[in-house]
Tab-separated table of C-alpha atoms and ligand atoms in Angstrom:
chain	number	residue	atom	x	y	z
A	1	MET	CA	74.140	50.378	199.045
A	2	GLY	CA	73.061	51.848	195.724
A	3	GLY	CA	75.201	52.811	192.753
A	4	GLU	CA	78.566	54.518	192.781
A	5	ASP	CA	78.790	58.266	193.496
A	6	VAL	CA	80.942	59.989	190.883
A	7	LYS	CA	82.862	63.271	191.123
A	8	VAL	CA	83.627	65.018	187.829
A	9	PRO	CA	85.562	68.297	187.489
A	10	ILE	CA	84.501	70.645	184.696
A	11	GLU	CA	85.763	74.006	183.498
A	12	LEU	CA	83.517	76.982	182.757
A	13	SER	CA	84.311	80.268	181.124
A	14	PHE	CA	83.757	83.381	183.214
A	15	MET	CA	80.578	84.224	181.296
A	16	GLU	CA	79.205	80.672	181.490
A	17	ALA	CA	79.479	80.902	185.273
A	18	VAL	CA	77.871	84.350	185.385
A	19	GLN	CA	75.020	83.639	182.993
A	20	GLY	CA	74.513	79.929	183.590
A	21	CYS	CA	74.809	77.314	180.878
A	22	SER	CA	74.172	73.695	180.149
A	23	LYS	CA	77.063	71.257	179.797
A	24	THR	CA	77.196	67.744	178.448
A	25	ILE	CA	79.716	65.726	180.421
A	26	THR	CA	80.955	62.188	179.892
A	27	PHE	CA	82.602	60.081	182.586
A	28	GLN	CA	83.384	56.441	183.395
A	29	THR	CA	81.089	54.634	185.782
A	30	ASP	CA	78.976	51.496	186.238
A	31	LEU	CA	76.359	50.945	183.544
A	32	PRO	CA	73.658	48.286	183.521
A	33	CYS	CA	74.935	45.292	181.520
A	34	THR	CA	72.956	45.224	178.286
A	35	ALA	CA	74.032	41.677	177.369
A	36	CYS	CA	72.076	40.157	180.256
A	37	GLY	CA	69.690	43.033	180.928
A	38	GLY	CA	71.198	43.474	184.379
A	39	SER	CA	70.337	39.946	185.538
A	40	GLY	CA	73.942	38.697	185.655
A	41	VAL	CA	73.106	35.431	183.899
A	42	PRO	CA	72.923	34.584	180.175
A	43	PRO	CA	69.485	35.302	178.694
A	44	GLY	CA	67.121	32.391	179.227
A	45	THR	CA	69.058	30.976	182.173
A	46	LYS	CA	66.811	29.732	184.928
A	47	PRO	CA	68.350	29.719	188.388
A	48	GLU	CA	68.237	26.291	189.989
A	49	THR	CA	66.801	25.618	193.394
A	50	CYS	CA	69.508	25.459	196.048
A	51	ARG	CA	70.062	21.815	196.946
A	52	ARG	CA	71.479	22.514	200.357
A	53	CYS	CA	68.397	24.332	201.706
A	54	LYS	CA	65.934	23.040	199.118
A	55	GLY	CA	65.052	26.603	198.225
A	56	SER	CA	64.102	27.796	201.703
A	57	GLY	CA	67.173	30.031	202.058
A	58	VAL	CA	67.721	28.934	205.653
A	59	SER	CA	69.781	26.108	207.010
A	60	ILE	CA	68.444	24.411	210.095
A	61	SER	CA	70.635	22.585	212.543
A	62	GLN	CA	69.613	20.689	215.626
A	63	THR	CA	71.674	21.188	218.775
A	64	GLY	CA	70.199	19.137	221.573
A	65	PRO	CA	66.738	20.526	222.208
A	66	PHE	CA	67.431	23.692	220.203
A	67	THR	CA	66.726	24.283	216.553
A	68	LEU	CA	69.101	26.807	215.068
A	69	GLN	CA	68.124	28.691	211.917
A	70	THR	CA	70.823	30.456	209.924
A	71	THR	CA	71.045	31.896	206.439
A	72	CYS	CA	71.959	29.185	203.953
A	73	PRO	CA	75.667	29.710	203.114
A	74	ALA	CA	75.382	28.050	199.701
A	75	CYS	CA	72.792	30.444	198.226
A	76	LYS	CA	73.203	33.290	200.744
A	77	GLY	CA	69.543	33.067	201.614
A	78	THR	CA	68.147	33.464	198.121
A	79	GLY	CA	67.160	29.806	197.766
A	80	LYS	CA	68.508	29.812	194.202
A	81	ILE	CA	71.825	28.795	192.709
A	82	VAL	CA	73.163	30.174	189.449
A	83	SER	CA	75.688	27.957	187.719
A	84	SER	CA	76.524	30.101	184.688
A	85	PHE	CA	77.195	33.822	184.610
A	86	CYS	CA	76.824	36.456	181.906
A	87	LYS	CA	80.104	36.567	179.961
A	88	SER	CA	80.033	40.367	179.572
A	89	CYS	CA	79.651	41.382	183.209
A	90	LYS	CA	80.776	38.083	184.813
A	91	GLY	CA	77.635	38.105	186.909
A	92	ASN	CA	78.209	41.610	188.289
A	93	ARG	CA	75.099	42.914	186.467
A	94	VAL	CA	76.916	46.188	185.776
A	95	LEU	CA	79.838	47.092	183.500
A	96	ARG	CA	82.303	49.995	183.470
A	97	GLY	CA	81.682	52.338	180.595
A	98	PRO	CA	81.194	55.948	179.520
A	99	LYS	CA	78.065	57.740	180.698
A	100	THR	CA	76.927	61.066	179.274
A	101	VAL	CA	74.820	63.465	181.326
A	102	LYS	CA	73.520	66.925	180.467
A	103	VAL	CA	73.880	69.269	183.426
A	104	ASP	CA	72.105	72.616	183.737
A	105	ILE	CA	74.274	75.114	185.579
A	106	MET	CA	72.441	78.006	187.192
A	107	PRO	CA	73.663	81.583	186.771
A	108	GLY	CA	76.027	82.979	189.394
A	109	VAL	CA	78.025	79.848	190.243
A	110	ASP	CA	81.649	80.323	191.234
A	111	THR	CA	84.862	78.356	191.159
A	112	ASP	CA	85.225	75.410	193.616
A	113	GLU	CA	81.460	75.018	193.954
A	114	THR	CA	80.097	71.485	193.706
A	115	LEU	CA	76.742	70.737	192.124
A	116	LYS	CA	74.969	67.542	193.093
A	117	VAL	CA	72.949	65.809	190.390
A	118	TYR	CA	70.779	63.222	192.100
A	119	GLY	CA	70.698	59.761	190.571
A	120	SER	CA	73.090	60.537	187.698
A	121	GLY	CA	76.024	58.500	189.004
A	122	GLY	CA	76.722	54.799	188.546
A	123	ALA	CA	74.058	52.144	188.076
A	124	ASP	CA	73.045	50.108	191.112
A	125	PRO	CA	73.853	46.384	190.606
A	126	GLU	CA	70.657	45.642	192.558
A	127	GLY	CA	68.754	47.897	190.162
A	128	ASN	CA	67.426	50.083	192.951
A	129	ARG	CA	69.135	53.386	193.641
A	130	PRO	CA	71.690	54.815	191.187
A	131	GLY	CA	74.563	56.849	192.636
A	132	ASP	CA	74.785	60.640	192.534
A	133	LEU	CA	76.920	62.813	190.297
A	134	TYR	CA	78.995	65.612	191.835
A	135	VAL	CA	80.136	68.263	189.372
A	136	VAL	CA	83.085	70.289	190.679
A	137	LEU	CA	83.301	73.678	188.974
A	138	LYS	CA	86.460	75.454	187.904
A	139	VAL	CA	85.843	78.914	186.451
A	140	ARG	CA	88.466	80.278	184.053
A	141	GLU	CA	89.705	83.808	184.586
A	142	ASP	CA	88.502	86.514	182.244
A	143	PRO	CA	90.919	88.938	180.562
A	144	VAL	CA	88.632	91.897	181.358
A	145	PHE	CA	86.452	91.100	184.361
A	146	ARG	CA	87.610	90.124	187.822
A	147	ARG	CA	85.122	88.725	190.267
A	148	GLU	CA	84.771	89.073	194.017
A	149	GLY	CA	81.647	87.292	195.192
A	150	SER	CA	78.867	89.069	193.326
A	151	ASP	CA	80.962	92.187	192.607
A	152	ILE	CA	82.861	92.783	189.377
A	153	HIS	CA	86.084	94.747	188.958
A	154	VAL	CA	87.471	96.199	185.721
A	155	ASP	CA	90.368	98.500	184.901
A	156	ALA	CA	89.975	101.578	182.723
A	157	VAL	CA	92.973	103.429	181.343
A	158	LEU	CA	92.693	107.214	180.961
A	159	SER	CA	94.917	109.459	178.931
A	160	ILE	CA	96.610	112.233	180.887
A	161	THR	CA	94.271	114.744	179.251
A	162	GLN	CA	91.188	112.752	180.286
A	163	ALA	CA	92.514	112.476	183.817
A	164	ILE	CA	93.245	116.179	184.128
A	165	LEU	CA	90.300	117.657	182.273
A	166	GLY	CA	87.715	114.945	182.834
A	167	GLY	CA	85.446	113.541	180.149
A	168	THR	CA	83.831	110.228	179.402
A	169	ILE	CA	85.146	106.733	178.792
A	170	GLN	CA	83.567	103.504	177.560
A	171	VAL	CA	83.676	100.701	180.084
A	172	PRO	CA	82.681	97.054	179.513
A	173	THR	CA	80.023	95.605	181.821
A	174	LEU	CA	78.438	92.161	181.913
A	175	THR	CA	75.533	93.536	179.893
A	176	GLY	CA	77.553	95.534	177.355
A	177	ASP	CA	79.585	98.730	177.234
A	178	VAL	CA	78.459	101.772	179.192
A	179	VAL	CA	79.727	105.345	179.143
A	180	VAL	CA	81.234	106.445	182.447
A	181	LYS	CA	81.905	110.049	183.441
A	182	VAL	CA	85.488	110.865	184.386
A	183	ARG	CA	85.820	113.736	186.812
A	184	ALA	CA	88.458	116.394	186.215
A	185	GLY	CA	91.556	115.683	188.275
A	186	THR	CA	91.064	111.926	188.485
A	187	GLN	CA	94.066	110.232	190.075
A	188	PRO	CA	95.404	106.771	189.219
A	189	GLY	CA	93.877	104.245	191.607
A	190	GLN	CA	90.599	106.120	192.017
A	191	LYS	CA	87.480	104.141	191.302
A	192	VAL	CA	83.814	104.595	190.560
A	193	VAL	CA	81.009	102.216	191.430
A	194	LEU	CA	78.384	101.171	188.920
A	195	LYS	CA	75.533	100.097	191.172
A	196	LYS	CA	73.907	96.734	190.464
A	197	LYS	CA	76.121	96.050	187.438
A	198	GLY	CA	77.620	92.999	189.111
A	199	ILE	CA	76.455	89.400	189.319
A	200	LYS	CA	73.036	88.353	190.535
A	201	GLY	CA	73.434	86.514	193.814
A	202	ARG	CA	72.332	82.900	193.476
A	203	ASN	CA	70.279	82.973	196.662
A	204	SER	CA	69.099	86.555	196.474
A	205	PHE	CA	67.256	88.857	194.137
A	206	SER	CA	69.885	91.597	194.233
A	207	PHE	CA	72.841	92.200	191.975
A	208	GLY	CA	76.378	93.000	193.043
A	209	ASP	CA	78.162	96.176	191.940
A	210	GLN	CA	80.817	96.857	189.350
A	211	PHE	CA	83.944	98.771	190.345
A	212	VAL	CA	85.861	100.671	187.677
A	213	HIS	CA	89.486	101.252	188.653
A	214	PHE	CA	91.152	104.142	186.848
A	215	ASN	CA	94.693	104.062	185.618
A	216	VAL	CA	96.420	106.891	183.829
A	217	SER	CA	98.694	106.100	180.924
A	218	ILE	CA	101.871	108.128	181.118
A	219	PRO	CA	103.367	108.809	177.683
A	220	THR	CA	107.026	107.810	177.490
B	1	ZN	ZN1	70.438	27.503	199.958
B	2	ZN	ZN1	75.742	40.867	182.035
């Protein structure tokens, strides 16, 4: 069975998703009961031997010439009976409570991706395998950069003079502003490509491109 799997949504800024980050998240799940140390019984309690099966865990019945062995229903095969339970967890060995986990998020993640963090979910009442944590990412939009896979899009507004005569304009990129040449006679809607100025693909060594879309501001 193992512990409970937990799904937690978190929000990242555009840059946190592009560059990677580490997030500390807190969520409700099963924690080992500290009052009883996960045993389910008050400290010092000794389980008694099951009287029905005398500790063997099996109940034997005789039907004619056949001997039938079944799991003892009184102790469920454990051979032990516990008469008092831990007051905190009522014998469940785990308790609901807040758990805090630090999650490292790799660069290049995108919205709606789910990261699996093995073993960071709820505690296993049996003490064996804890559940897994699933972090569902929501990436906030950026006022400047738009993203399309590993490509980045930005808008750049030219004055009429810049559009007609050409010149240069400063454009933001993920790694800082760069100066971009504007060709004479640039029309609204034209774009230039800044090669490899996009986002590094998570499963590749190459970067996406940045597209600069020109607009021309018309004086009114
Ligand atoms: Zn028994
Ligand atoms: Zn307990």
